[in-house]
PDB file of C-alpha atoms in Angstrom:
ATOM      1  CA  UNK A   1     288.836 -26.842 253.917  1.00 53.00           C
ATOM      2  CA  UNK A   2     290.248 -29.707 255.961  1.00 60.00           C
ATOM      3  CA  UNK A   3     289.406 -33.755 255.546  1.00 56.00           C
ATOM      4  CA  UNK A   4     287.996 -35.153 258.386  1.00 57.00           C
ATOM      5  CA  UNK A   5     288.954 -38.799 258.767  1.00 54.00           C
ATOM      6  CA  UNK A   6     286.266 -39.385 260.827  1.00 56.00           C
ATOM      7  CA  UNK A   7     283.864 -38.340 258.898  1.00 57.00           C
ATOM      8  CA  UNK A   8     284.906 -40.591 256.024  1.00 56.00           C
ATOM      9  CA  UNK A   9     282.436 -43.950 256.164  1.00 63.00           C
ATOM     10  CA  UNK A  10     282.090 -46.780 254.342  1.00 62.00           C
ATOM     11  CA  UNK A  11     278.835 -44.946 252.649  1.00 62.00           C
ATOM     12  CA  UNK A  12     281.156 -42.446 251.110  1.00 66.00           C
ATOM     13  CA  UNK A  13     283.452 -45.325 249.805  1.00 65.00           C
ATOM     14  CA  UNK A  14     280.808 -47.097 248.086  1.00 65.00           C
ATOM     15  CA  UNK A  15     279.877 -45.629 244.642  1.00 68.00           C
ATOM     16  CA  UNK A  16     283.937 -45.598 244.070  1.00 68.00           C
ATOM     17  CA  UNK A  17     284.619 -49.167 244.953  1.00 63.00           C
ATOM     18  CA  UNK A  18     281.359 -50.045 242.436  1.00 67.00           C
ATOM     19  CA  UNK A  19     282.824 -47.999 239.820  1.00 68.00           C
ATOM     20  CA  UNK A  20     286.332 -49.548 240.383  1.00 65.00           C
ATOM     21  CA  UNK A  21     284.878 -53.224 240.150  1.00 61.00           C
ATOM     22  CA  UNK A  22     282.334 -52.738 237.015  1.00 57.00           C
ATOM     23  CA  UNK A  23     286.261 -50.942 235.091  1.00 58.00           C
ATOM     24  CA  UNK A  24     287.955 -54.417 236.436  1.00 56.00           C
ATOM     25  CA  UNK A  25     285.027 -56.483 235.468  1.00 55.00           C
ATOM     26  CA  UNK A  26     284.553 -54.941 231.988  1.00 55.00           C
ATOM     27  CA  UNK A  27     288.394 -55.056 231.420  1.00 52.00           C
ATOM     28  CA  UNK A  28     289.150 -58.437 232.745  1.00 53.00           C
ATOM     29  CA  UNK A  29     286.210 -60.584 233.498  1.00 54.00           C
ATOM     30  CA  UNK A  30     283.780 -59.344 230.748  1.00 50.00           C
ATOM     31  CA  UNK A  31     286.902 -60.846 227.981  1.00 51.00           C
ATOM     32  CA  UNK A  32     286.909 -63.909 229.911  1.00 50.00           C
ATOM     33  CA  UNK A  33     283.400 -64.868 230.616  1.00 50.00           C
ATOM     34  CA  UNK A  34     283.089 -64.555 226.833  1.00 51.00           C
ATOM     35  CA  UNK A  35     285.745 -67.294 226.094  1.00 53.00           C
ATOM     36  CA  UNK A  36     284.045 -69.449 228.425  1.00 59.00           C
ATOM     37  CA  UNK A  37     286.303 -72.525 227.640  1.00 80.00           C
ATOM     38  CA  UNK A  38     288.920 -71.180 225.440  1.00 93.00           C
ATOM     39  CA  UNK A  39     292.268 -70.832 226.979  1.00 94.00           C
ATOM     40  CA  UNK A  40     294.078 -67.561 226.883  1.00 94.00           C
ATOM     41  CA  UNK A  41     298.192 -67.525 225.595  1.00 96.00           C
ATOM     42  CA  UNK A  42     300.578 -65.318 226.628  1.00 96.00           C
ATOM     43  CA  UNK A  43     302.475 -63.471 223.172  1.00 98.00           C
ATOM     44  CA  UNK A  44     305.710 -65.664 224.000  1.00 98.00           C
ATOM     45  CA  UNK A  45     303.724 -68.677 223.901  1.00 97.00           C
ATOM     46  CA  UNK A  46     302.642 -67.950 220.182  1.00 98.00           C
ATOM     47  CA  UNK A  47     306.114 -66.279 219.340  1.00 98.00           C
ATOM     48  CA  UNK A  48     308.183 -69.729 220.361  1.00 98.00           C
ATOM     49  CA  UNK A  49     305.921 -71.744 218.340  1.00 97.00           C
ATOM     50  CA  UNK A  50     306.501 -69.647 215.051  1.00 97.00           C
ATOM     51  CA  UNK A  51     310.544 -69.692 215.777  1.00 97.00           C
ATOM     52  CA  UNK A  52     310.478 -73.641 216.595  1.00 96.00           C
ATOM     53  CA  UNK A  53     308.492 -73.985 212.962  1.00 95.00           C
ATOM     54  CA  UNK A  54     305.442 -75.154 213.920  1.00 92.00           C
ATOM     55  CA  UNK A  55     302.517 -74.368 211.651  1.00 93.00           C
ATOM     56  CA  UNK A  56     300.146 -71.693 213.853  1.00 96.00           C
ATOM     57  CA  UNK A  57     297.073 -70.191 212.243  1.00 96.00           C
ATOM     58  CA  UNK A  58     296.667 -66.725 213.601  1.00 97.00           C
ATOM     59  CA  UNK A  59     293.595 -64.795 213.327  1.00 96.00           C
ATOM     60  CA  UNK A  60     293.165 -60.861 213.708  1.00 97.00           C
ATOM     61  CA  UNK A  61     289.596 -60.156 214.455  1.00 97.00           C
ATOM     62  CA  UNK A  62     290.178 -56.001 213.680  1.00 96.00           C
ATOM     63  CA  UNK A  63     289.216 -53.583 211.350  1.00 95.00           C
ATOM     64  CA  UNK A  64     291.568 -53.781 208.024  1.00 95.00           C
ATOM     65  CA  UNK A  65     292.713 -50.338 208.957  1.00 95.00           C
ATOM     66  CA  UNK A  66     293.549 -51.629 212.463  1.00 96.00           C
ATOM     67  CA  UNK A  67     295.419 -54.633 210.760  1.00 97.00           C
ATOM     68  CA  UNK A  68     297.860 -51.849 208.720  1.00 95.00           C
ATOM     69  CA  UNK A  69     297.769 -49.278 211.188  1.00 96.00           C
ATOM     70  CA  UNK A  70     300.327 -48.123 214.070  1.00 93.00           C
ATOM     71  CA  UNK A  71     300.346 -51.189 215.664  1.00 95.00           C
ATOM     72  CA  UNK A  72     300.624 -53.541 212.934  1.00 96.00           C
ATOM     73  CA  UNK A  73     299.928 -57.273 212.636  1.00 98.00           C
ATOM     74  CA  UNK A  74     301.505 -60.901 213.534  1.00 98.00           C
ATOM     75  CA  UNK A  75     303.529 -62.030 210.363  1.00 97.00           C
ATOM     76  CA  UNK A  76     301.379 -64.243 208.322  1.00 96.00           C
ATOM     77  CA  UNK A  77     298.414 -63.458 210.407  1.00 97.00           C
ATOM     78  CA  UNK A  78     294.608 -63.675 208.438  1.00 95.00           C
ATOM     79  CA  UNK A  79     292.722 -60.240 208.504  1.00 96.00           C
ATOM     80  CA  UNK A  80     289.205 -61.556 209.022  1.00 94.00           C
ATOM     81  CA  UNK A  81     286.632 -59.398 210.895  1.00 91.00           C
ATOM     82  CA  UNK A  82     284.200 -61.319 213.669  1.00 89.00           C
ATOM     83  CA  UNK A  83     281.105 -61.431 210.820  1.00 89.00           C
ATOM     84  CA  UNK A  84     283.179 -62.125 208.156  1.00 92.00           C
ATOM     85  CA  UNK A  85     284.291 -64.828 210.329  1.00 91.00           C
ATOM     86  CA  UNK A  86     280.844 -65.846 211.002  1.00 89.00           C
ATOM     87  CA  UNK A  87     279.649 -65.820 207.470  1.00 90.00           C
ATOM     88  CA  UNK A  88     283.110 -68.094 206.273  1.00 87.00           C
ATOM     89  CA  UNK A  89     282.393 -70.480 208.639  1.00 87.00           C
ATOM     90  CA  UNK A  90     278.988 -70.434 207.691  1.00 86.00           C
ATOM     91  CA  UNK A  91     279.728 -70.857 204.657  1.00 87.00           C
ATOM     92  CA  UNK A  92     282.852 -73.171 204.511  1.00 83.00           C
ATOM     93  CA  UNK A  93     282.916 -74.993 207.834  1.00 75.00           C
ATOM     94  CA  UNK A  94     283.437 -78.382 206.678  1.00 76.00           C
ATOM     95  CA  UNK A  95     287.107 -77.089 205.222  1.00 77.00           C
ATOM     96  CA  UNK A  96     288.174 -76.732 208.854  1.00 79.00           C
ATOM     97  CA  UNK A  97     288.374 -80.075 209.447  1.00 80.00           C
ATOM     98  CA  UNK A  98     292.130 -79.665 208.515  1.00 84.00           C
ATOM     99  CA  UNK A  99     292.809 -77.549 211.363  1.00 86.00           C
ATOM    100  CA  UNK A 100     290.360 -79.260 213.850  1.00 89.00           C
ATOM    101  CA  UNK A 101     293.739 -79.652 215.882  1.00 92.00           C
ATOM    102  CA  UNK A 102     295.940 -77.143 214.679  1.00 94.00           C
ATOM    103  CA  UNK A 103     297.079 -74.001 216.845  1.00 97.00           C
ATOM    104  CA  UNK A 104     294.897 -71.098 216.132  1.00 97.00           C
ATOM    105  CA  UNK A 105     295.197 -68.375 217.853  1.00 98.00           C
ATOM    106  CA  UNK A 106     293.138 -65.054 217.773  1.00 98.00           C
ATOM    107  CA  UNK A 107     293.926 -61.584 218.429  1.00 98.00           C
ATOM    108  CA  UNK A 108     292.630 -58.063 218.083  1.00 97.00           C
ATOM    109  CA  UNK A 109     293.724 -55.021 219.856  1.00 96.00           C
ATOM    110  CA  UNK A 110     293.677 -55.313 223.377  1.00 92.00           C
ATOM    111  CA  UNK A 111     291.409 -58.972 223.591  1.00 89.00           C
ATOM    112  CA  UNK A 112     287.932 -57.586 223.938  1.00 88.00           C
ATOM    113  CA  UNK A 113     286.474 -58.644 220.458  1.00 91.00           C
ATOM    114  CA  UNK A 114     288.719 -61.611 220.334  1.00 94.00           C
ATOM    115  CA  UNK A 115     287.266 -63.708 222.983  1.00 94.00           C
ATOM    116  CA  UNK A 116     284.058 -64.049 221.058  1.00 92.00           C
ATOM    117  CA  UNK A 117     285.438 -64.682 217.594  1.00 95.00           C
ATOM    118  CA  UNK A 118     287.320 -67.435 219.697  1.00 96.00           C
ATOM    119  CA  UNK A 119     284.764 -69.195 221.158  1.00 94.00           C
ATOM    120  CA  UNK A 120     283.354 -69.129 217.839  1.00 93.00           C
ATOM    121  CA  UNK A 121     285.855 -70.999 216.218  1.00 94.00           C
ATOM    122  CA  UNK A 122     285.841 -73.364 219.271  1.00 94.00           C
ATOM    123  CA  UNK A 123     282.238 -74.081 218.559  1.00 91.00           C
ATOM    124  CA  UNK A 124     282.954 -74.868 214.862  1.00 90.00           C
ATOM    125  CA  UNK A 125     284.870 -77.630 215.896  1.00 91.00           C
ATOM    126  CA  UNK A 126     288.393 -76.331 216.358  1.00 93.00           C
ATOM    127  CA  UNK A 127     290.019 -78.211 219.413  1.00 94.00           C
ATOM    128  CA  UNK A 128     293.275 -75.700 219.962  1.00 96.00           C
ATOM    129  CA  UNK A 129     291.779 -72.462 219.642  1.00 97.00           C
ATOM    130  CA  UNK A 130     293.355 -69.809 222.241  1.00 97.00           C
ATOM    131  CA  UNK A 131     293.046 -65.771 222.531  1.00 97.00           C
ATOM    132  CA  UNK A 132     296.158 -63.649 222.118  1.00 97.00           C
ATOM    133  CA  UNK A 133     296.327 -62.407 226.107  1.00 95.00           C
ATOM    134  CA  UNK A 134     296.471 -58.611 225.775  1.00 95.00           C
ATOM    135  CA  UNK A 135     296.023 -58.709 221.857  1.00 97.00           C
ATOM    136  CA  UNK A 136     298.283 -56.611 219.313  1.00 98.00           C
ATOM    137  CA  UNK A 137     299.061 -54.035 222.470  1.00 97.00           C
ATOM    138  CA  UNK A 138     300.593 -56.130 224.306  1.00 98.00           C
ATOM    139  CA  UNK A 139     302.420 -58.605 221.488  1.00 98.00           C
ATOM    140  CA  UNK A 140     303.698 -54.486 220.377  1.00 97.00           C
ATOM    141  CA  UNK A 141     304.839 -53.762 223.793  1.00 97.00           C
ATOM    142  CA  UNK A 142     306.797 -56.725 224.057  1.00 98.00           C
ATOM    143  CA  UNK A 143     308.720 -56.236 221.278  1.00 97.00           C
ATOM    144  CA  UNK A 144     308.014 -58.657 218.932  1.00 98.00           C
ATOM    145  CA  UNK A 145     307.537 -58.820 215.210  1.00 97.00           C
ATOM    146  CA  UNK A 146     305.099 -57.249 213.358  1.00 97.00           C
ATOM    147  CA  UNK A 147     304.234 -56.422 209.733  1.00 96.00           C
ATOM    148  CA  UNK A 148     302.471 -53.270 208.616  1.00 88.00           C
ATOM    149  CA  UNK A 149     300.962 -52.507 205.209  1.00 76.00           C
TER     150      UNK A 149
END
């Protein structure tokens, strides 16, 4: 059986180039539609502020098993899942006004589930709220510190 170039049209493309733009938009765009508004930061950005001593709040939206698992977790960070989130806030929102202006910056494994607990926290009131770009994957990848338990 031979390929025909010429018998290749645009038709036959079609289904493949709609499958290859729904796996871009659910990998890129769907994260960052959801943080409508919230910035993302690249792992060095987060890493510098930690060495230069600046107080960060980092929060890791996973499972607690994700949190001590293979990949680990950002020194210091707080394990707090996206409804436990919700219900703390709920619950205790008017503490926050201490950190209306701090750095917080939240993560999960690759930054689907973060954008959400994100925006969030930017809708409690939190004016420096940004999303860990490519989550605990990528902050592993490049090497930096981690904790596991």
């Amino acid at each position: 059986m031979s390929f025909d170039l010429h018998s290749f049209d645009l038709h036959s493309l079609a289904p493949i180039a709609i499958a290859a733009g729904f796996f871009v938009f659910m990998r890129i765009g769907l994260p960052r539609l959801m943080a409508w508004g919230v910035p993302f930061a690249n792992p060095q950005t987060l890493k510098d502020l930690m060495d230069g001593g600046r107080d960060v709040v980092v929060i890791d939206v996973r499972t607690p098993g994700e949190y001590s698992g293979d990949l680990g977790h950002i020194p210091g960070a707080l394990n707090l899942g996206y409804s436990e989130l919700s219900n703390a806030l709920k619950e205790n929102g008017a503490a926050l006004a201490a950190y209306q202006d701090a750095p917080v910056f939240v993560t999960c494994r690759t930054q689907n589930r973060s954008p959400r607990a994100a925006k969030l926290l930017k809708n409690a009131g939190l004016n420096n709220v940004q999303i860990l770009n490519g989550g605990m994957a990528r902050w592993k990848r490049e090497g930096l510190p981690r904790e596991t338990r």
